[in-house]
Backbone as JSON, one array per atom type, in Angstrom:
{
  "sequence": "MELYYDTEAQTLCLDRSNTRNKSFNQSFENLGRCETNLALDNDCMIFRIFVDNSIVEVFANQGKAVMTMQVFPGEEDSGVELFCNRGKVFVNVTLWPMKSAWETG",
  "N": [[11.67, -13.16, -3.2], [13.2, -13.61, -0.09], [12.99, -13.36, 3.41], [14.58, -14.26, 6.24], [15.2, -15.7, 9.5], [17.74, -17.15, 11.34], [17.72, -19.0, 14.1], [19.65, -20.47, 15.51], [22.18, -19.59, 14.54], [21.77, -16.94, 14.98], [21.26, -15.0, 12.97], [20.04, -12.68, 10.59], [18.62, -12.6, 7.41], [18.22, -11.23, 4.19], [17.22, -12.07, 1.07], [17.4, -12.04, -2.38], [17.98, -13.79, -4.36], [16.4, -15.66, -5.68], [14.66, -14.21, -7.22], [13.06, -13.14, -10.26], [13.76, -11.11, -12.25], [16.75, -10.13, -12.64], [19.0, -10.37, -14.13], [19.86, -8.32, -15.76], [22.07, -6.85, -15.08], [25.31, -7.52, -14.04], [26.5, -6.78, -11.57], [24.24, -6.16, -10.03], [23.06, -8.66, -9.94], [24.99, -10.11, -8.51], [24.9, -8.98, -5.98], [22.83, -10.04, -4.32], [22.07, -10.74, -1.76], [21.84, -10.03, 1.68], [23.12, -10.1, 4.97], [23.06, -10.19, 8.53], [24.24, -10.2, 11.92], [22.06, -10.73, 14.61], [20.59, -10.75, 17.66], [17.81, -12.32, 19.29], [15.26, -10.44, 20.94], [14.26, -10.73, 24.06], [13.35, -13.34, 23.39], [12.05, -12.71, 21.04], [11.31, -11.41, 17.78], [10.77, -8.56, 16.07], [9.36, -7.16, 13.23], [9.27, -4.46, 10.93], [8.17, -3.92, 7.84], [8.51, -2.44, 4.76], [7.13, -2.14, 1.62], [7.55, -1.18, -1.64], [7.06, -0.33, -5.11], [9.49, -1.24, -6.18], [11.25, -1.5, -4.07], [12.23, -3.01, -1.04], [12.16, -2.6, 2.36], [13.46, -3.45, 5.46], [13.04, -3.32, 8.88], [14.28, -4.43, 11.8], [13.58, -5.41, 15.11], [13.11, -2.76, 16.33], [14.83, -1.2, 14.71], [17.4, -2.16, 15.19], [18.57, -3.73, 13.33], [18.72, -3.0, 9.92], [17.66, -3.37, 6.62], [17.82, -2.94, 3.12], [16.55, -3.63, -0.06], [16.55, -3.78, -3.56], [14.11, -4.79, -5.84], [12.47, -6.27, -8.67], [9.54, -7.09, -9.04], [7.29, -9.47, -10.6], [3.93, -9.56, -11.97], [2.76, -11.75, -10.75], [4.02, -11.88, -8.33], [2.93, -10.96, -5.77], [2.29, -11.67, -3.21], [2.52, -12.69, 0.29], [4.26, -14.92, 2.31], [4.41, -16.78, 5.25], [6.41, -18.8, 7.32], [7.66, -21.49, 9.38], [10.44, -23.44, 10.15], [10.99, -25.16, 12.28], [9.87, -25.64, 15.65], [7.87, -23.16, 17.38], [6.04, -20.34, 16.24], [4.69, -17.2, 16.81], [2.52, -15.01, 15.31], [1.68, -11.71, 14.45], [0.17, -9.69, 12.28], [-0.04, -6.63, 10.6], [-1.25, -4.74, 7.96], [-0.66, -1.88, 6.02], [-1.83, 0.15, 3.49], [0.11, 1.99, 1.14], [0.26, 5.27, -0.1], [0.96, 6.62, -3.33], [3.97, 8.4, -3.91], [4.19, 9.96, -6.1], [1.78, 10.42, -7.35], [-0.82, 12.79, -7.31], [-3.62, 14.12, -5.52]],
  "CA": [[12.51, -12.62, -2.16], [13.01, -14.27, 1.19], [13.53, -12.79, 4.64], [14.54, -15.33, 7.23], [16.02, -15.58, 10.7], [18.31, -18.41, 11.81], [17.8, -18.87, 15.55], [20.9, -21.04, 16.01], [23.29, -18.7, 14.19], [21.33, -15.58, 15.31], [21.47, -14.15, 11.81], [18.9, -12.25, 9.79], [19.06, -12.57, 6.02], [17.31, -10.81, 3.14], [17.8, -12.75, -0.09], [16.62, -11.91, -3.61], [18.61, -14.64, -5.38], [15.38, -16.4, -6.43], [13.77, -13.32, -7.98], [13.13, -13.38, -11.7], [14.35, -10.07, -13.09], [17.99, -9.64, -12.05], [20.14, -10.64, -15.01], [20.18, -7.17, -16.6], [23.33, -6.24, -14.65], [26.06, -8.51, -13.26], [26.65, -6.29, -10.2], [22.95, -6.32, -9.37], [22.86, -10.09, -9.72], [25.93, -10.58, -7.49], [24.58, -8.4, -4.67], [21.46, -10.47, -4.09], [21.83, -11.26, -0.41], [22.5, -9.33, 2.78], [22.98, -10.86, 6.21], [23.63, -9.53, 9.7], [24.03, -10.84, 13.22], [21.03, -10.05, 15.39], [20.03, -11.61, 18.7], [16.41, -12.12, 19.64], [15.02, -9.54, 22.05], [13.29, -11.44, 24.9], [12.83, -14.43, 22.55], [11.11, -12.12, 20.08], [11.82, -10.64, 16.65], [9.71, -7.69, 15.56], [9.7, -6.6, 11.92], [8.49, -3.47, 10.18], [8.6, -4.14, 6.46], [7.89, -1.52, 3.82], [7.26, -2.65, 0.25], [7.19, -0.23, -2.68], [7.08, -1.01, -6.4], [10.77, -1.91, -6.44], [12.1, -1.46, -2.88], [11.78, -3.65, 0.2], [12.96, -2.16, 3.5], [13.18, -4.24, 6.65], [13.53, -2.81, 10.15], [14.12, -5.52, 12.76], [13.75, -5.06, 16.52], [13.17, -1.31, 16.49], [15.95, -0.62, 13.98], [18.73, -2.72, 15.51], [19.07, -4.15, 12.01], [17.96, -2.4, 8.82], [18.1, -3.88, 5.32], [17.09, -2.43, 1.97], [16.85, -4.42, -1.24], [15.77, -3.43, -4.74], [13.58, -5.94, -6.58], [11.56, -5.95, -9.76], [8.6, -8.22, -9.02], [6.31, -9.64, -11.66], [2.53, -9.48, -11.57], [2.43, -12.89, -9.89], [4.79, -11.78, -7.09], [2.26, -9.96, -4.94], [1.85, -12.28, -1.95], [3.42, -12.84, 1.43], [4.16, -16.26, 2.9], [5.1, -16.91, 6.52], [6.59, -20.21, 7.66], [8.62, -21.83, 10.41], [11.0, -24.76, 9.88], [10.86, -25.99, 13.48], [9.46, -24.86, 16.8], [6.62, -22.41, 17.28], [6.12, -18.92, 15.94], [3.44, -16.47, 16.98], [2.56, -13.94, 14.31], [0.68, -10.66, 14.46], [0.47, -8.94, 11.07], [-0.88, -5.5, 10.24], [-0.88, -4.19, 6.66], [-1.12, -0.53, 5.72], [-1.56, 0.54, 2.11], [0.88, 3.21, 1.0], [-0.09, 6.1, -1.24], [2.06, 6.94, -4.22], [4.63, 9.68, -3.7], [4.19, 10.67, -7.37], [0.42, 10.77, -7.75], [-1.45, 13.8, -6.46], [-5.08, 14.08, -5.59]],
  "C": [[12.18, -13.34, -0.86], [13.67, -13.45, 2.3], [13.45, -13.91, 5.66], [15.52, -15.07, 8.37], [16.46, -16.98, 11.13], [18.53, -18.29, 13.31], [19.1, -19.43, 16.12], [22.08, -20.11, 15.75], [23.01, -17.25, 14.59], [21.67, -14.61, 14.18], [20.16, -13.88, 11.09], [19.39, -12.09, 8.36], [17.91, -12.12, 5.12], [17.94, -11.26, 1.82], [16.88, -12.61, -1.3], [17.15, -12.82, -4.71], [17.6, -15.44, -6.19], [14.42, -15.51, -7.21], [14.04, -13.47, -9.47], [13.99, -12.37, -12.46], [15.6, -9.49, -12.44], [19.18, -9.75, -12.98], [20.53, -9.47, -15.9], [21.52, -6.54, -16.26], [24.05, -7.22, -13.73], [26.24, -8.07, -11.81], [25.37, -6.47, -9.4], [22.72, -7.78, -9.02], [23.76, -10.63, -8.6], [25.62, -10.08, -6.09], [23.16, -8.77, -4.25], [21.14, -10.93, -2.69], [22.53, -10.38, 0.61], [22.16, -10.07, 4.08], [23.64, -10.09, 7.34], [23.37, -10.36, 10.94], [23.0, -10.03, 14.0], [20.44, -11.04, 16.38], [18.55, -11.31, 18.88], [16.33, -11.18, 20.83], [13.91, -10.15, 22.9], [12.58, -12.54, 24.12], [11.86, -13.94, 21.48], [11.87, -11.39, 18.98], [10.65, -9.86, 16.09], [10.19, -7.05, 14.27], [8.75, -5.49, 11.54], [9.04, -3.56, 8.77], [7.81, -3.22, 5.55], [8.18, -2.02, 2.41], [6.72, -1.6, -0.71], [7.17, -1.02, -3.99], [8.38, -1.77, -6.65], [11.7, -1.95, -5.23], [11.43, -2.21, -1.74], [12.72, -3.17, 1.3], [12.5, -2.91, 4.73], [13.83, -3.58, 7.85], [13.25, -3.9, 11.18], [14.43, -5.03, 14.17], [14.06, -3.58, 16.73], [14.42, -0.7, 15.87], [17.32, -1.12, 14.37], [19.39, -3.3, 14.27], [18.14, -3.55, 10.96], [18.54, -2.92, 7.51], [17.21, -3.3, 4.23], [17.52, -3.23, 0.74], [15.96, -3.94, -2.38], [15.37, -4.7, -5.47], [12.69, -5.43, -7.7], [10.56, -7.1, -9.89], [7.71, -8.26, -10.25], [4.91, -9.54, -11.09], [2.15, -10.58, -10.58], [3.13, -12.84, -8.53], [4.18, -10.77, -6.12], [1.82, -10.5, -3.59], [2.93, -12.28, -0.89], [3.19, -14.24, 2.0], [4.99, -16.29, 4.17], [5.23, -18.39, 6.85], [7.65, -20.35, 8.74], [9.12, -23.24, 10.14], [10.92, -25.7, 11.08], [10.51, -25.07, 14.65], [8.15, -24.16, 16.56], [6.91, -20.94, 17.0], [4.74, -18.32, 16.14], [3.53, -15.22, 16.12], [1.39, -13.0, 14.52], [1.03, -9.75, 13.29], [-0.54, -7.82, 10.89], [-0.36, -4.95, 8.92], [-1.46, -2.8, 6.51], [-0.83, -0.24, 4.26], [-0.79, 1.86, 2.09], [0.41, 3.96, -0.24], [1.16, 6.38, -2.07], [2.65, 8.3, -3.87], [4.54, 10.55, -4.95], [2.81, 11.1, -7.81], [-0.15, 11.79, -6.78], [-2.96, 13.64, -6.54], [-5.76, 13.39, -4.51]]
}
């Protein structure tokens, strides 16, 4: 899954087209990308991203854009990669583990 921002077009995109497990349903496979227009806020883009076993939710710039995507990651799909194609990006990342909603104790 990829989340990317195009500074020239001012668009935010969440794309699961490269994920492995999507061919079980044609509708699921066809709805693999969502995109929205979103301007930077003072040259800044702030993300809050929540990842569950099969759901990724992205809140950009205090909820000005919200995207939700269902994925079925494999065991090897447990990392995060940040990159910039051109220019400079300053990153501050905080991770919080989430407890299961189904497990008690």
